[in-house]
PDB file of C-alpha atoms in Angstrom:
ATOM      1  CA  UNK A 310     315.186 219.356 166.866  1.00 75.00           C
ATOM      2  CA  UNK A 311     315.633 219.438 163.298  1.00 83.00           C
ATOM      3  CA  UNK A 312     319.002 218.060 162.742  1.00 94.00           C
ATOM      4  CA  UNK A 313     321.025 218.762 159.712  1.00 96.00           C
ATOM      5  CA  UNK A 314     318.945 220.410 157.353  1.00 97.00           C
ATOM      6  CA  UNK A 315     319.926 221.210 153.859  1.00 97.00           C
ATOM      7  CA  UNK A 316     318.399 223.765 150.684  1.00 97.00           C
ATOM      8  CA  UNK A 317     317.620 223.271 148.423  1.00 97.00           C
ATOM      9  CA  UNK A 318     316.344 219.444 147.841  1.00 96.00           C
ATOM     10  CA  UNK A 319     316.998 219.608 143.759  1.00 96.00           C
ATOM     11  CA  UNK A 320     318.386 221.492 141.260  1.00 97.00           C
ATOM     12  CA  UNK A 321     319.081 222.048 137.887  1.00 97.00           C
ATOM     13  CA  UNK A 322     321.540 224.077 136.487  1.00 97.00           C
ATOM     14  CA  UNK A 323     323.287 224.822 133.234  1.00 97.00           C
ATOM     15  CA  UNK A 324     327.044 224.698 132.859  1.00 98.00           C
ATOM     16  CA  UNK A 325     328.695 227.294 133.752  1.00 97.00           C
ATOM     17  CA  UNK A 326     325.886 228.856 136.326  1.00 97.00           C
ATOM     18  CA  UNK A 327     326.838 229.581 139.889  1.00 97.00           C
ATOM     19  CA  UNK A 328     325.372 228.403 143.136  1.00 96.00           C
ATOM     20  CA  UNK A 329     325.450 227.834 146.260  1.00 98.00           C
ATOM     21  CA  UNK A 330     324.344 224.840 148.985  1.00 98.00           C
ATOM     22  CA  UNK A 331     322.931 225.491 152.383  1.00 97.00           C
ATOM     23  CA  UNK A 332     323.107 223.073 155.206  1.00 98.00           C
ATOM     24  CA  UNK A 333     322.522 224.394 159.055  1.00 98.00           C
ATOM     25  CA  UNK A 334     322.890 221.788 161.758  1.00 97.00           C
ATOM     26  CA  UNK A 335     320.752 222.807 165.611  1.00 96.00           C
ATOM     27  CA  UNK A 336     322.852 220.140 167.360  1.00 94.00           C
ATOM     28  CA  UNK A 337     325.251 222.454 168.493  1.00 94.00           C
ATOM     29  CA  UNK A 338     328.534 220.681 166.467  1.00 94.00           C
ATOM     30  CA  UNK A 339     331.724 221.909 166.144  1.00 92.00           C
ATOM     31  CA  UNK A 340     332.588 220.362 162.923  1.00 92.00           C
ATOM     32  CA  UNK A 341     330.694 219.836 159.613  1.00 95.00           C
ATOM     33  CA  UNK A 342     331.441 218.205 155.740  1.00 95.00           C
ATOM     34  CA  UNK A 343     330.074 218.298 152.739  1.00 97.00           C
ATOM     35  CA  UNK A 344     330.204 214.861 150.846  1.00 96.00           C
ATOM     36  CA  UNK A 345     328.992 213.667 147.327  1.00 97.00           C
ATOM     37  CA  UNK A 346     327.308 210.797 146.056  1.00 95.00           C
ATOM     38  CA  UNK A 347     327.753 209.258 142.375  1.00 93.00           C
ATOM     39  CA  UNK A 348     325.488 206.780 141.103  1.00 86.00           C
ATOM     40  CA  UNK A 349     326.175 203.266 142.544  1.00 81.00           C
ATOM     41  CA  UNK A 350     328.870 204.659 144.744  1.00 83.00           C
ATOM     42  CA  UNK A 351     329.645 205.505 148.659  1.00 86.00           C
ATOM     43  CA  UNK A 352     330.042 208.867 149.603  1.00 90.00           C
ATOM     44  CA  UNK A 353     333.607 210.664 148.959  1.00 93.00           C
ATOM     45  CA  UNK A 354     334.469 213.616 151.339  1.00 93.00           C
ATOM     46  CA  UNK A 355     334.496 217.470 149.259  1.00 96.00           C
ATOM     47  CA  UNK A 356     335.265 219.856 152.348  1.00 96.00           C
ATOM     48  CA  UNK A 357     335.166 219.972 156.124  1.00 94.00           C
ATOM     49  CA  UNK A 358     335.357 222.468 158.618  1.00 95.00           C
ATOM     50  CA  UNK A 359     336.970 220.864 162.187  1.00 89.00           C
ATOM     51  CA  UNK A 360     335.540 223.880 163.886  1.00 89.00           C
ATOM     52  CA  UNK A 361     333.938 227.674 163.518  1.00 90.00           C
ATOM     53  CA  UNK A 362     336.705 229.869 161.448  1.00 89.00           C
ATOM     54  CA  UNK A 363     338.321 226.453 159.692  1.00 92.00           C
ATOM     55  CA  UNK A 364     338.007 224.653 156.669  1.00 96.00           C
ATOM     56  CA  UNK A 365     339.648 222.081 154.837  1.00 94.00           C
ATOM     57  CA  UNK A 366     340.087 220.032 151.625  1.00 95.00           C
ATOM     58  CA  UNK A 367     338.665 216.607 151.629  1.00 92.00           C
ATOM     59  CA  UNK A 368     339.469 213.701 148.711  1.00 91.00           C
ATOM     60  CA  UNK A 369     337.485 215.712 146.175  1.00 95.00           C
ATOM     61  CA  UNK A 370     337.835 219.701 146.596  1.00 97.00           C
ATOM     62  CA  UNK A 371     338.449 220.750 142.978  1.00 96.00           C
ATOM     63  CA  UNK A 372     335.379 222.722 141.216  1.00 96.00           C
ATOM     64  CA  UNK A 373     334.244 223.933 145.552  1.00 98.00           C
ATOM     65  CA  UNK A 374     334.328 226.437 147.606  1.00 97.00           C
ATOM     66  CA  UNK A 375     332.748 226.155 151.271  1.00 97.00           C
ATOM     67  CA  UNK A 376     331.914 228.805 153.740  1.00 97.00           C
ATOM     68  CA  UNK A 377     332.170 227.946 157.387  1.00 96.00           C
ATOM     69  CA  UNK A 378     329.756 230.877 158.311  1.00 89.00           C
ATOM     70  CA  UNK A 379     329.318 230.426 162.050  1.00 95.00           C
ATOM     71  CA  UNK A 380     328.852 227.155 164.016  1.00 95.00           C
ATOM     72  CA  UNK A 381     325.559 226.459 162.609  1.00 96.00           C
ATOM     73  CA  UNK A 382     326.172 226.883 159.225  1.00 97.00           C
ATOM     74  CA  UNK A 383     328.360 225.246 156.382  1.00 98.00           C
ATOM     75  CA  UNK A 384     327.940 226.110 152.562  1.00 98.00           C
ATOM     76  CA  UNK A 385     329.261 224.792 149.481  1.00 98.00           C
ATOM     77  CA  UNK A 386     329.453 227.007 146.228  1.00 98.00           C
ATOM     78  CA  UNK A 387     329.706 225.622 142.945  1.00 97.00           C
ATOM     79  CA  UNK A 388     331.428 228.535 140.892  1.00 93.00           C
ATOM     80  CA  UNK A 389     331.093 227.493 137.430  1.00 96.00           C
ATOM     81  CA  UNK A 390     329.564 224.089 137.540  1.00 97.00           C
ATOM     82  CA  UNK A 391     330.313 221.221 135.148  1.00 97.00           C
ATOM     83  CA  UNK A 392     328.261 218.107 133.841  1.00 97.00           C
ATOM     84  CA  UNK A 393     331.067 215.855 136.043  1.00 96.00           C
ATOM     85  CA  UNK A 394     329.381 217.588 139.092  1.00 97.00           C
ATOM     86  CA  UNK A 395     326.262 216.045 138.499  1.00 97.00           C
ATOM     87  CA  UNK A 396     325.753 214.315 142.000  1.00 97.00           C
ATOM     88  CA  UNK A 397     323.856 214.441 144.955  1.00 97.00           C
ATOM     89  CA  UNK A 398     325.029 216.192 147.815  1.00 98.00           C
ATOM     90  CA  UNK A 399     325.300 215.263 151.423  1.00 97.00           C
ATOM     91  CA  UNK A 400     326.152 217.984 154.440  1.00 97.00           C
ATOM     92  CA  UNK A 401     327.083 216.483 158.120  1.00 95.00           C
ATOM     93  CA  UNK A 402     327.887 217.242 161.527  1.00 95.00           C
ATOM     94  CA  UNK A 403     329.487 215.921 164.454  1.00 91.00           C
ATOM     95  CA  UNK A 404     330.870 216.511 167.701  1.00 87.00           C
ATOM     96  CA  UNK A 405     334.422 214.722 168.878  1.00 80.00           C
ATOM     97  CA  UNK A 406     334.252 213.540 172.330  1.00 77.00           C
ATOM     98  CA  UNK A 407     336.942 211.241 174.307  1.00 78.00           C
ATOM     99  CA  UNK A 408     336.598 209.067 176.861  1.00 76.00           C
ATOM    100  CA  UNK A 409     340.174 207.547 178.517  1.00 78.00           C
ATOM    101  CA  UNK A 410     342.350 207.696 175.724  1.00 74.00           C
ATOM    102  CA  UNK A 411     340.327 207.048 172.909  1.00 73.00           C
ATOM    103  CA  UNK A 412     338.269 209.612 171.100  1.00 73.00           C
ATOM    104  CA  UNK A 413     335.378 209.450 169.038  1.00 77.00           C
ATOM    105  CA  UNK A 414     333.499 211.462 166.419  1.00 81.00           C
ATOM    106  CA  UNK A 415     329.760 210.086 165.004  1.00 87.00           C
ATOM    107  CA  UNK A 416     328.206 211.710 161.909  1.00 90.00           C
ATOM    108  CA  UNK A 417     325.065 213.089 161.670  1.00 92.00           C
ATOM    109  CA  UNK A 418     323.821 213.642 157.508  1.00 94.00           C
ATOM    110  CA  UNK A 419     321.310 215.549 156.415  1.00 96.00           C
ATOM    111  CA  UNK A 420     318.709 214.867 153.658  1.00 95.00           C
ATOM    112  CA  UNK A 421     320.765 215.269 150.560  1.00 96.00           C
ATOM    113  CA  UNK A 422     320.814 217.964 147.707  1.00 97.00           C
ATOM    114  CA  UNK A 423     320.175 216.174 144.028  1.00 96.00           C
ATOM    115  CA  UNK A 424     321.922 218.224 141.426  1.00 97.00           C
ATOM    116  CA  UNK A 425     322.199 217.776 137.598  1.00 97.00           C
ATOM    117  CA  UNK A 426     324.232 220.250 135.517  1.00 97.00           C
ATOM    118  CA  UNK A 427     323.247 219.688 132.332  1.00 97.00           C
TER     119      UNK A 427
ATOM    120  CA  UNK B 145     344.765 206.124 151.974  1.00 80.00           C
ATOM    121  CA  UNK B 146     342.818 204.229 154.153  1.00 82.00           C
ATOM    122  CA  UNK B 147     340.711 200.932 151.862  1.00 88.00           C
ATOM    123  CA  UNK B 148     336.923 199.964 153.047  1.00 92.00           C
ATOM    124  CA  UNK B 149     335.578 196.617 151.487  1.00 94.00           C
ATOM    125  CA  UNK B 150     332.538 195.508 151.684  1.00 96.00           C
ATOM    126  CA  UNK B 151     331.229 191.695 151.250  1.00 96.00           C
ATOM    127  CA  UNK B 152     328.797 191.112 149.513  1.00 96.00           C
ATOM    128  CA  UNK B 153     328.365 193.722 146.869  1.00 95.00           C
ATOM    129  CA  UNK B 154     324.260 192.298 146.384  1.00 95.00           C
ATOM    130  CA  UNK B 155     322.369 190.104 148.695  1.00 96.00           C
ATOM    131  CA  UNK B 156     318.609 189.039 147.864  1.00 96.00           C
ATOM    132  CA  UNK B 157     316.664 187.528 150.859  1.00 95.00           C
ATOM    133  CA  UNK B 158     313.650 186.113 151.496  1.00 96.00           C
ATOM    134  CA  UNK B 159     311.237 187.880 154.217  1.00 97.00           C
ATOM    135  CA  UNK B 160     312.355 186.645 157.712  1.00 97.00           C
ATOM    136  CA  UNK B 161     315.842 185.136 156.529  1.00 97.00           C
ATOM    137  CA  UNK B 162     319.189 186.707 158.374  1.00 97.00           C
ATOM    138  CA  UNK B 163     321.877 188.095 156.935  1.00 96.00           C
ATOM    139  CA  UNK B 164     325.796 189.151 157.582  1.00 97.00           C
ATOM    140  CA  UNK B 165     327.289 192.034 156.122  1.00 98.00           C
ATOM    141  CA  UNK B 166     331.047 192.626 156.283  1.00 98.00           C
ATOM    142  CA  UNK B 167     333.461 195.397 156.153  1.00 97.00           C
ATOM    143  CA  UNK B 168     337.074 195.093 155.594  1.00 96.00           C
ATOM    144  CA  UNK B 169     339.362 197.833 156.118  1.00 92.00           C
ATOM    145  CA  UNK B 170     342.886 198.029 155.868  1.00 89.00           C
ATOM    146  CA  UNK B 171     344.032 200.179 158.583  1.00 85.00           C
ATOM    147  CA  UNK B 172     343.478 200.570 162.418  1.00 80.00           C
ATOM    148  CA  UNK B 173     340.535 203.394 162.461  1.00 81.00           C
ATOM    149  CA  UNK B 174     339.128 204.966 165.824  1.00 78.00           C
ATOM    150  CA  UNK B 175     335.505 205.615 163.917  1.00 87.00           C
ATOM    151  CA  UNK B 176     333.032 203.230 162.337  1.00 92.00           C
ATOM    152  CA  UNK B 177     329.799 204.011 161.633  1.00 94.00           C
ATOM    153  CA  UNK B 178     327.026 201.919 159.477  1.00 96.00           C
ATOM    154  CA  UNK B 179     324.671 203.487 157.598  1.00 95.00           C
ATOM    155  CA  UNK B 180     321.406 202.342 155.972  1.00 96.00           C
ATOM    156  CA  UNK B 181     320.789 203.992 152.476  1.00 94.00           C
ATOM    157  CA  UNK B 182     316.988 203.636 151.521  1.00 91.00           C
ATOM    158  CA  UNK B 183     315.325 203.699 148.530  1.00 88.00           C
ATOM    159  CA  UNK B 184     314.331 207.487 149.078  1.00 90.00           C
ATOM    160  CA  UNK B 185     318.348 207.867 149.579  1.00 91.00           C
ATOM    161  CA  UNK B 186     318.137 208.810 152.786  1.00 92.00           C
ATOM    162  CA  UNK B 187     321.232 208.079 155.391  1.00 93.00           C
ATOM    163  CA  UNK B 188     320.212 206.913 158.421  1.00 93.00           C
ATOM    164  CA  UNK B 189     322.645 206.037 160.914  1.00 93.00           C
ATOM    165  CA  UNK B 190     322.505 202.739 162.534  1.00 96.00           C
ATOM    166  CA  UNK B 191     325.532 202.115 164.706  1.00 95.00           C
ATOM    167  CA  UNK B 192     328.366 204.085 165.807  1.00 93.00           C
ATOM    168  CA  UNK B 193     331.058 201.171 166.723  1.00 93.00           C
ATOM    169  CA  UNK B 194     334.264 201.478 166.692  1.00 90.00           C
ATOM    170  CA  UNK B 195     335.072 198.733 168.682  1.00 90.00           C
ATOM    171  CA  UNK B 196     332.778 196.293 170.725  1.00 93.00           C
ATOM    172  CA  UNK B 197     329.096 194.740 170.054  1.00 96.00           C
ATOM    173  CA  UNK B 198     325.781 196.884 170.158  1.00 96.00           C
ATOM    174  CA  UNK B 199     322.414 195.702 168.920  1.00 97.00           C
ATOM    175  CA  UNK B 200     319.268 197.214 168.191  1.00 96.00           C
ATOM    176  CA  UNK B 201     316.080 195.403 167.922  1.00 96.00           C
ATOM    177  CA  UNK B 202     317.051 192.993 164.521  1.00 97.00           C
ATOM    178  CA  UNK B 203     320.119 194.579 164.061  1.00 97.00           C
ATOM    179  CA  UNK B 204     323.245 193.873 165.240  1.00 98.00           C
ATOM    180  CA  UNK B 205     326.704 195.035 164.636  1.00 98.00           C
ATOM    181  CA  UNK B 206     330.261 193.692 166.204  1.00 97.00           C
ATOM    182  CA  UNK B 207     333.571 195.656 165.298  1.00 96.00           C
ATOM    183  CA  UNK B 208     337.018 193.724 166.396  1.00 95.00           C
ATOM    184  CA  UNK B 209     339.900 196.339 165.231  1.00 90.00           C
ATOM    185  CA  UNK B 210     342.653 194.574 166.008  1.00 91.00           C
ATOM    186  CA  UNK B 211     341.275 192.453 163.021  1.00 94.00           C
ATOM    187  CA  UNK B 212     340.430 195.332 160.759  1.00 94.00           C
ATOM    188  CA  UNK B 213     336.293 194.271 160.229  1.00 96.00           C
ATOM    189  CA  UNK B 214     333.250 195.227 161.395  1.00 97.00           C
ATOM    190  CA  UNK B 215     329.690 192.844 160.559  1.00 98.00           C
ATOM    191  CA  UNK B 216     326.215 193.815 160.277  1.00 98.00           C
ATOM    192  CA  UNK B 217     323.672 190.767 161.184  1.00 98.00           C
ATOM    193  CA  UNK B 218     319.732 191.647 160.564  1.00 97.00           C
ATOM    194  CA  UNK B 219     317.461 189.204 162.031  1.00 97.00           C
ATOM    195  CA  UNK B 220     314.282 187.848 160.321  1.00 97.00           C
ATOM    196  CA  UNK B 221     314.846 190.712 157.529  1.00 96.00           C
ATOM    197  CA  UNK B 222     311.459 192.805 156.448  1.00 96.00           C
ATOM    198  CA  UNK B 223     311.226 194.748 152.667  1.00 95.00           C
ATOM    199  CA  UNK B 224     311.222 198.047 154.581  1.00 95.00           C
ATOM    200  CA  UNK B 225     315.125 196.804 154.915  1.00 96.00           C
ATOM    201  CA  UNK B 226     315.967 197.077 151.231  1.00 96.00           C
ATOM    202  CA  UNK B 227     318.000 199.283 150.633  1.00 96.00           C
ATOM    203  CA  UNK B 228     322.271 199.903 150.386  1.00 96.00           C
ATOM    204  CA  UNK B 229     323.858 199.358 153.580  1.00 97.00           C
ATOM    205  CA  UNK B 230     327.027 201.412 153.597  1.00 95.00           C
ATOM    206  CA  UNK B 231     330.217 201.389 156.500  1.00 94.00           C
ATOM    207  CA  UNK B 232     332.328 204.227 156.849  1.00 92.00           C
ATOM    208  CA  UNK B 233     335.637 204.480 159.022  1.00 88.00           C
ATOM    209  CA  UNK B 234     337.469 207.512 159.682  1.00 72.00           C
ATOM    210  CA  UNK B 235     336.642 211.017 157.976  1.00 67.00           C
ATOM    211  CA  UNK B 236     334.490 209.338 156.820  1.00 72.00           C
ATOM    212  CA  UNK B 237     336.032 207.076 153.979  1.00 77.00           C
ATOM    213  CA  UNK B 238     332.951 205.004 152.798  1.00 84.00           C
ATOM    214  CA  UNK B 239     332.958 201.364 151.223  1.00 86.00           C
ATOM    215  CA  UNK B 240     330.711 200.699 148.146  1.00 85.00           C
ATOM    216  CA  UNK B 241     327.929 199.381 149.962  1.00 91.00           C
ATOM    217  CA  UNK B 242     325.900 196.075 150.290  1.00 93.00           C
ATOM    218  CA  UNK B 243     322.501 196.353 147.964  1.00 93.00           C
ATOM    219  CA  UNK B 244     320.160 194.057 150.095  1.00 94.00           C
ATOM    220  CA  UNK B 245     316.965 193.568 148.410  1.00 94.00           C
ATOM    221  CA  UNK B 246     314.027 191.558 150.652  1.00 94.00           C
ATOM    222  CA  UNK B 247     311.359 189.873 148.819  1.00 93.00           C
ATOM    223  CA  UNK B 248     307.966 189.154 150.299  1.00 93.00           C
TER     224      UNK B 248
END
């Protein structure tokens, strides 16, 4: 059981190249995210996808695109990247259960993706 | 938006000391996780809590949300605990983290 698993582990690209993150999750969750860390910071949320065939904007969608290409499997394309997205990158998972009337959602994170765009 | 504060921003302990780390936040949330950051920057999760008091091993955490805060105690701290502790309620919305550094 590998978890979330994400590809590559670094990168380097120059502005205005293209590319795109992989993350794949074998735990079977409906809903995934892609998140980004900053130096000295917590993470702040790019994209999610609720469920298979949905995706939305988090608090930081501009310069993204995201894939939701079956339940397994969430990417996150940088079209024409910029120095500013310099960051590493964090995919997750999770499953929503309820129990009564409250309902509950943990997060599962995979290894991270370091980028620099120089 | 929802606001996540954490208290303190650095902590340096000596080996087998305990600690409290606290996380404000300023609305009513139905997720809370805590997170351990270490120096590799790997996330591992600690404690899903959204409400209640669960403990593993040294660490403990205790959320009251009808109070808006959650605390993280670790017990006779070890290095391998360095590291930047991070809560994050909701979506999730993540505070800035607690940098805990234990020296031997």
């Amino acid at each position: 059981n590998a978890g979330v698993t994400q590809t590559p582990k670094f990168q380097v690209l120059k502005t205005g190249q293209s590319m795109t993150l992989q993350c794949a999750q074998d735990m079977n969750h409906n809903s995934m995210y892609w998140y980004r860390q900053d130096p000295g910071m917590g993470l702040r949320l790019i994209y999610y996808s609720a469920s298979e065939g949905t995706t939305d904007k988090g608090e930081v969608p501009n310069g993204y695109n995201v894939s939701r290409l079956n339940k397994r499997e969430f990417s996150l394309r940088l079209e024409s990247a910029a120095p500013s997205q310099t960051s590493v990158y964090f995919c997750a998972s999770s499953e929503r259960w309820t129990s009564g009337s409250s309902s509950y959602n943990e997060q599962f994170f995979g290894p991270g993706t370091r980028l620099t765009v120089l | 938006g929802i606001q996540v504060e954490q208290s303190p921003p650095d902590l340096i302990l000596q080996e087998g000391a305990n600690s409290t780390l606290r996380c404000n936040f300023s609305d009513s949330v139905n997720n809370l996780q805590w997170f351990h950051q270490n120096p590799w920057g790997q996330l591992i999760n600690l404690f899903y809590i959204p409400s209640g008091t669960k403990q593993n091993g040294r660490l403990s955490a205790t959320t009251v949300a009808t109070e808006r805060y959650s605390l993280l105690y670790i017990s006779s701290s070890q290095t391998t605990d360095s590291g930047v502790y991070f809560c994050a309620v909701f979506k999730l919305i993540f505070g800035t983290g607690t940098l805990l550094a234990v020296q031997p």
